[in-house]
Tab-separated table of N, CA and C in Angstrom:
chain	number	residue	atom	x	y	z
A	1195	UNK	N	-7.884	9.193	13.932
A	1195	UNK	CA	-8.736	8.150	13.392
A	1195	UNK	C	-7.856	7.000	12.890
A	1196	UNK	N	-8.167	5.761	13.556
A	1196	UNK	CA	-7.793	4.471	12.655
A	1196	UNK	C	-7.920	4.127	11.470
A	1197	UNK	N	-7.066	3.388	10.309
A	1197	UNK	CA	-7.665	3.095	9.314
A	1197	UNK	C	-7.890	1.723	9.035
A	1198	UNK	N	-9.104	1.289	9.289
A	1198	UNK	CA	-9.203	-0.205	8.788
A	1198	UNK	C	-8.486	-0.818	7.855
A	1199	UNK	N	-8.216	-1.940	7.583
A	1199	UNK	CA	-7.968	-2.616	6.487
A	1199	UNK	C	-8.129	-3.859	6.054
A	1200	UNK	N	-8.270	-4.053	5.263
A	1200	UNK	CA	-9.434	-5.374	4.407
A	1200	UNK	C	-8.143	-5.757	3.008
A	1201	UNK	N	-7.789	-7.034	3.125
A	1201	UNK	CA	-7.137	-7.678	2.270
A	1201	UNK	C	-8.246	-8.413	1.346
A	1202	UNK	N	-7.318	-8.329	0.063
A	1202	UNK	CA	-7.488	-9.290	-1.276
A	1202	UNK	C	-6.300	-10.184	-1.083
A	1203	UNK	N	-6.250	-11.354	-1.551
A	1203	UNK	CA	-5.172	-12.401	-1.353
A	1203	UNK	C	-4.546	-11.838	-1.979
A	1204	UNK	N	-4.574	-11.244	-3.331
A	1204	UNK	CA	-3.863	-11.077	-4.499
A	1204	UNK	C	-2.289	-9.930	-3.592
A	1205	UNK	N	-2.837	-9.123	-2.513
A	1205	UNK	CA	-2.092	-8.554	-1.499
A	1205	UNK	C	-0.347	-9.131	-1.251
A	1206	UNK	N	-0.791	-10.410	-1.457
A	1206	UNK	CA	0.279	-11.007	-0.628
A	1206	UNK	C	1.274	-12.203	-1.353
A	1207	UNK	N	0.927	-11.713	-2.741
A	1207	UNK	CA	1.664	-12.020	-3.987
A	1207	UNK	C	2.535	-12.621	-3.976
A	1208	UNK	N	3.773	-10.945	-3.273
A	1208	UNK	CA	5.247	-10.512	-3.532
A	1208	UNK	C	5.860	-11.217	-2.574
A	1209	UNK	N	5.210	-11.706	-1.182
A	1209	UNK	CA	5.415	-12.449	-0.012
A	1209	UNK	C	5.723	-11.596	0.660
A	1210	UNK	N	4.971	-10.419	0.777
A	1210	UNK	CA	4.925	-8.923	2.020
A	1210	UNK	C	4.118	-9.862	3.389
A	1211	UNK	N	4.356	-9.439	4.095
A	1211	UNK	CA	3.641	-10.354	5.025
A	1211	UNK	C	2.377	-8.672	5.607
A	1212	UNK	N	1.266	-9.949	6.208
A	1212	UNK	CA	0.426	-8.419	6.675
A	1212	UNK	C	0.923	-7.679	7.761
A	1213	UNK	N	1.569	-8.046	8.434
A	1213	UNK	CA	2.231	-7.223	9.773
A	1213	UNK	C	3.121	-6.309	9.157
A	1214	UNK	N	4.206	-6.502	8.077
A	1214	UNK	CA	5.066	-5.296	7.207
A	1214	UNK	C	3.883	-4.496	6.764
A	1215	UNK	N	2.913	-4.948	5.479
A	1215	UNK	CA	2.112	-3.725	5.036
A	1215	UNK	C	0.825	-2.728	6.103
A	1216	UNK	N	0.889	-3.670	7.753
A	1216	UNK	CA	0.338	-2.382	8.015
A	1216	UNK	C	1.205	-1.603	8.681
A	1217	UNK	N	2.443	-1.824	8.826
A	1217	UNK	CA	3.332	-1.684	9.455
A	1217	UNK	C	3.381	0.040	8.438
A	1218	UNK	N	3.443	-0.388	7.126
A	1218	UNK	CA	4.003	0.326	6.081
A	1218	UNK	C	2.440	1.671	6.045
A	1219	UNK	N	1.437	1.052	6.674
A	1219	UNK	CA	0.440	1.988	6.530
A	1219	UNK	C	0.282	3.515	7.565
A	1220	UNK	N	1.340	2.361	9.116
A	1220	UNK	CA	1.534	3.443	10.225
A	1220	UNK	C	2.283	4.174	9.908
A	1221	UNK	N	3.588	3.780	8.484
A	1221	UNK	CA	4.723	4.549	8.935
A	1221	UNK	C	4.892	5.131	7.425
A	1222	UNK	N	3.591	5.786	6.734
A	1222	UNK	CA	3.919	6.040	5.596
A	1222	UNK	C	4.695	7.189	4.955
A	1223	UNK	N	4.942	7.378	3.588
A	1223	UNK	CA	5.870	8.769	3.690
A	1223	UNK	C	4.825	9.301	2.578
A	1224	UNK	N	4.518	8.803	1.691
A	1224	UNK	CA	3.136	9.110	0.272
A	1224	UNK	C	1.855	8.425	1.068
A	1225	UNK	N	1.111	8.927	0.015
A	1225	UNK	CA	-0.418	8.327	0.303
A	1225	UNK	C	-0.640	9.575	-0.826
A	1226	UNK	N	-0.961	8.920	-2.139
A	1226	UNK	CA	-1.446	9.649	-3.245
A	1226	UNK	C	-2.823	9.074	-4.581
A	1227	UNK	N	-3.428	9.883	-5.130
A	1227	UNK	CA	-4.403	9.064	-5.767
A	1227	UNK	C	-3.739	8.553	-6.598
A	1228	UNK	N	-3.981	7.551	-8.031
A	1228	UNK	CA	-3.083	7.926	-9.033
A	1228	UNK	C	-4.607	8.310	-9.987
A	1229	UNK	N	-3.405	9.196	-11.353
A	1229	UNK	CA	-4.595	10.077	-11.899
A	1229	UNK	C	-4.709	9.156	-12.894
A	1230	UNK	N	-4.616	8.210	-13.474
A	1230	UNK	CA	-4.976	7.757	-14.413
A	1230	UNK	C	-5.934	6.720	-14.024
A	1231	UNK	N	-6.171	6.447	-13.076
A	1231	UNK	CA	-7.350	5.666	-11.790
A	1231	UNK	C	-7.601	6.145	-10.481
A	1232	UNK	N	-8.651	7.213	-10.554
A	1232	UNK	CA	-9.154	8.043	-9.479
A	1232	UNK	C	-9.352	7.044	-8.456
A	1233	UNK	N	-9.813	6.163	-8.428
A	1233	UNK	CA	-10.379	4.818	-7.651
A	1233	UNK	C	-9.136	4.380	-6.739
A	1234	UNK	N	-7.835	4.364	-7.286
A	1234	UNK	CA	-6.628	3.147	-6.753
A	1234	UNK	C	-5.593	4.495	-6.496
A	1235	UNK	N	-5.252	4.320	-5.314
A	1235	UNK	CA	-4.092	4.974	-4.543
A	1235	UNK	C	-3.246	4.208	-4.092
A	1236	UNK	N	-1.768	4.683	-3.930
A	1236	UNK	CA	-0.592	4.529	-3.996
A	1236	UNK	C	0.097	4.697	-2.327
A	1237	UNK	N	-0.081	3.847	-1.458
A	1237	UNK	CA	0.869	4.201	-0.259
A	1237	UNK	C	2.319	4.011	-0.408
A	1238	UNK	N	3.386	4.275	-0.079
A	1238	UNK	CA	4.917	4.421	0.261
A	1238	UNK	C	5.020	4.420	1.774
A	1239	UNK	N	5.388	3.409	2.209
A	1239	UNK	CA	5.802	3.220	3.584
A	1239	UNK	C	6.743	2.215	3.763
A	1240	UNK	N	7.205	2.208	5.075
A	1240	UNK	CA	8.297	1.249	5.502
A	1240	UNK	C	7.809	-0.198	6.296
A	1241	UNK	N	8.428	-1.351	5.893
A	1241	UNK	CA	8.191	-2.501	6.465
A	1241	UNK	C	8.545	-2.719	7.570
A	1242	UNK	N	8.521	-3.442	8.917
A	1242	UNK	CA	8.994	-3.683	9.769
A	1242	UNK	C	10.350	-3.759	9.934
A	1243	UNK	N	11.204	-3.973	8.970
A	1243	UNK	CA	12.843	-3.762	9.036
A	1243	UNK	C	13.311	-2.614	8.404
A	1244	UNK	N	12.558	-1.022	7.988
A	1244	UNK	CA	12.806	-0.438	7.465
A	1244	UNK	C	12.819	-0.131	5.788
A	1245	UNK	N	12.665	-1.509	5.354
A	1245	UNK	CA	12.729	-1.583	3.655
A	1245	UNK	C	11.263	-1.050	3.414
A	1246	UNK	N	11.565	0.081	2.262
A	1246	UNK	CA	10.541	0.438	1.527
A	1246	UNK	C	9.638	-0.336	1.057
A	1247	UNK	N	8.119	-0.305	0.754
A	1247	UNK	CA	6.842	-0.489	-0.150
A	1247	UNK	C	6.258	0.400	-0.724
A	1248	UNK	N	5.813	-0.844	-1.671
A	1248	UNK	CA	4.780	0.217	-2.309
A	1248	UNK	C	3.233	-0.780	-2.433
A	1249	UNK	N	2.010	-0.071	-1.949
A	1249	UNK	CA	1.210	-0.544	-1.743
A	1249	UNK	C	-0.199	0.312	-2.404
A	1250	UNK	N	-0.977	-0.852	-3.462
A	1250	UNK	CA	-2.123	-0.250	-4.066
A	1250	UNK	C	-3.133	-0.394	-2.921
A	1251	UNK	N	-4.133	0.405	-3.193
A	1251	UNK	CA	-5.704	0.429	-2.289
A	1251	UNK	C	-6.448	0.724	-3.273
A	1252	UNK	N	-7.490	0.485	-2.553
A	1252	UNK	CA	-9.224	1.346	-2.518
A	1252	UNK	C	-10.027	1.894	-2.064
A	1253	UNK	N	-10.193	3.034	-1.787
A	1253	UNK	CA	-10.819	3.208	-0.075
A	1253	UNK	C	-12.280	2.825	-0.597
A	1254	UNK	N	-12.722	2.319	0.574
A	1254	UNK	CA	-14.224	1.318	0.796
A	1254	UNK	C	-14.881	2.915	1.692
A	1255	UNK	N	-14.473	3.375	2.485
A	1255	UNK	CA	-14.702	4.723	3.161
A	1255	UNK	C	-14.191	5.470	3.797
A	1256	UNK	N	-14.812	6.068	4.655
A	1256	UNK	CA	-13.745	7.151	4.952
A	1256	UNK	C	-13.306	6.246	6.627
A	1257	UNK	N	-13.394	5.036	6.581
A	1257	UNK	CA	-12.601	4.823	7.824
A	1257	UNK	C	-12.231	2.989	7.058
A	1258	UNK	N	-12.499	2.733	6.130
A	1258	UNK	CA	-11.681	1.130	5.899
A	1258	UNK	C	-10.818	1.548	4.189
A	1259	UNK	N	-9.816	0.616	3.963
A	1259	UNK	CA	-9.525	0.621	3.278
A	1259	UNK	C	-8.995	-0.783	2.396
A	1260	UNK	N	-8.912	-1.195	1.159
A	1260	UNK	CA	-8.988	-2.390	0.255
A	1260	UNK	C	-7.694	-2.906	-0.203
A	1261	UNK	N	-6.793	-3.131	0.603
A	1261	UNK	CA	-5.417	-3.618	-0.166
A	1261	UNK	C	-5.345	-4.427	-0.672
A	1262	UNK	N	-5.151	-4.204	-2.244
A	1262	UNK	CA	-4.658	-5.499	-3.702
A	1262	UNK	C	-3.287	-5.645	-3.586
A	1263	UNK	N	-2.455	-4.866	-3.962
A	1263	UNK	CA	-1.280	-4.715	-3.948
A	1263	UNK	C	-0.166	-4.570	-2.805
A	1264	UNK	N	0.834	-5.322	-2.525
A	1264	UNK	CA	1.964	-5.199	-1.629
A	1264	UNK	C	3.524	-5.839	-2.436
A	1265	UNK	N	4.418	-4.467	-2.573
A	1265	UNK	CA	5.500	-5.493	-2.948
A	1265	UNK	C	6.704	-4.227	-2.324
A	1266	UNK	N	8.407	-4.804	-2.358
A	1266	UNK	CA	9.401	-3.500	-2.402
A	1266	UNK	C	8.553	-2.797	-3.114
A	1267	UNK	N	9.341	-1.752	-3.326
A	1267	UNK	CA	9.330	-0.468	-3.815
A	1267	UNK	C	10.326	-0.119	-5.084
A	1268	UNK	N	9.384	-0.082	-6.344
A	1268	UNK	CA	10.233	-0.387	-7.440
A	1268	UNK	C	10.795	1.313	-7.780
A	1269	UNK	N	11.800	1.257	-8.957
A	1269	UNK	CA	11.753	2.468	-9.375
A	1269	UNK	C	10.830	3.293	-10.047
A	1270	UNK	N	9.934	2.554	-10.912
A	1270	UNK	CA	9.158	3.096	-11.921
A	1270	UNK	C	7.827	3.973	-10.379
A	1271	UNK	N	7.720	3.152	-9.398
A	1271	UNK	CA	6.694	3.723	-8.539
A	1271	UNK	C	7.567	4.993	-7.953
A	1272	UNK	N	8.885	4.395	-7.755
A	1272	UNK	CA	9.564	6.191	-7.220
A	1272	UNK	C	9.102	7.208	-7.880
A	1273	UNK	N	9.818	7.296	-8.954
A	1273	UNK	CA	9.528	8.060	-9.687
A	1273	UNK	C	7.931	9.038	-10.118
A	1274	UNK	N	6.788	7.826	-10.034
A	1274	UNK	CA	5.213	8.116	-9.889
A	1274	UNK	C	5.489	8.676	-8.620
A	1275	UNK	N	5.700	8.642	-7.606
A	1275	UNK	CA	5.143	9.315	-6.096
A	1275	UNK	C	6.445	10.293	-5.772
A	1276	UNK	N	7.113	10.820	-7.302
A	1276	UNK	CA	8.207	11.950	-6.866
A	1276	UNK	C	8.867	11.849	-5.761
A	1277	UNK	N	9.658	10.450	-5.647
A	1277	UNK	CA	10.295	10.748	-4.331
A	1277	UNK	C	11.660	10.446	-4.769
């Protein structure tokens, strides 16, 4: 199954471009809820040149999904997705 995806501007902040974050969606290594917001999950994937992200969602359903967030991959998120 494909996963749709549906941008918020707010996405494209960090200056991730959309071709890296879906790039980062094909080639992920996490995909976790976070527990302190059942709602907003956490992808970890790689950009088109290999550099890590970290990318918030929402799933809209079980086949689209809501990306707010795109930036590197900080430490404080390592650490959240135990890697």
């Amino acid at each position: 199954m494909t996963i749709k995806a549906e941008f918020n501007e707010a996405a494209f902040d960090h200056r991730i471009e959309k071709e890296d974050i879906l790039n980062a969606l094909n080639n992920k290594i996490r995909d976790i809820s976070i527990s302190a917001f059942p709602e907003k999950n956490l992808i970890v994937g790689f950009d088109r040149a290999g550099n890590p992200l970290e990318i918030l969602y929402n799933p809209l359903d079980d086949e689209t999904i809501y990306i707010f967030h795109a930036m590197k991959l900080r430490e404080s998120t390592k650490k959240m997705a135990a890697l």
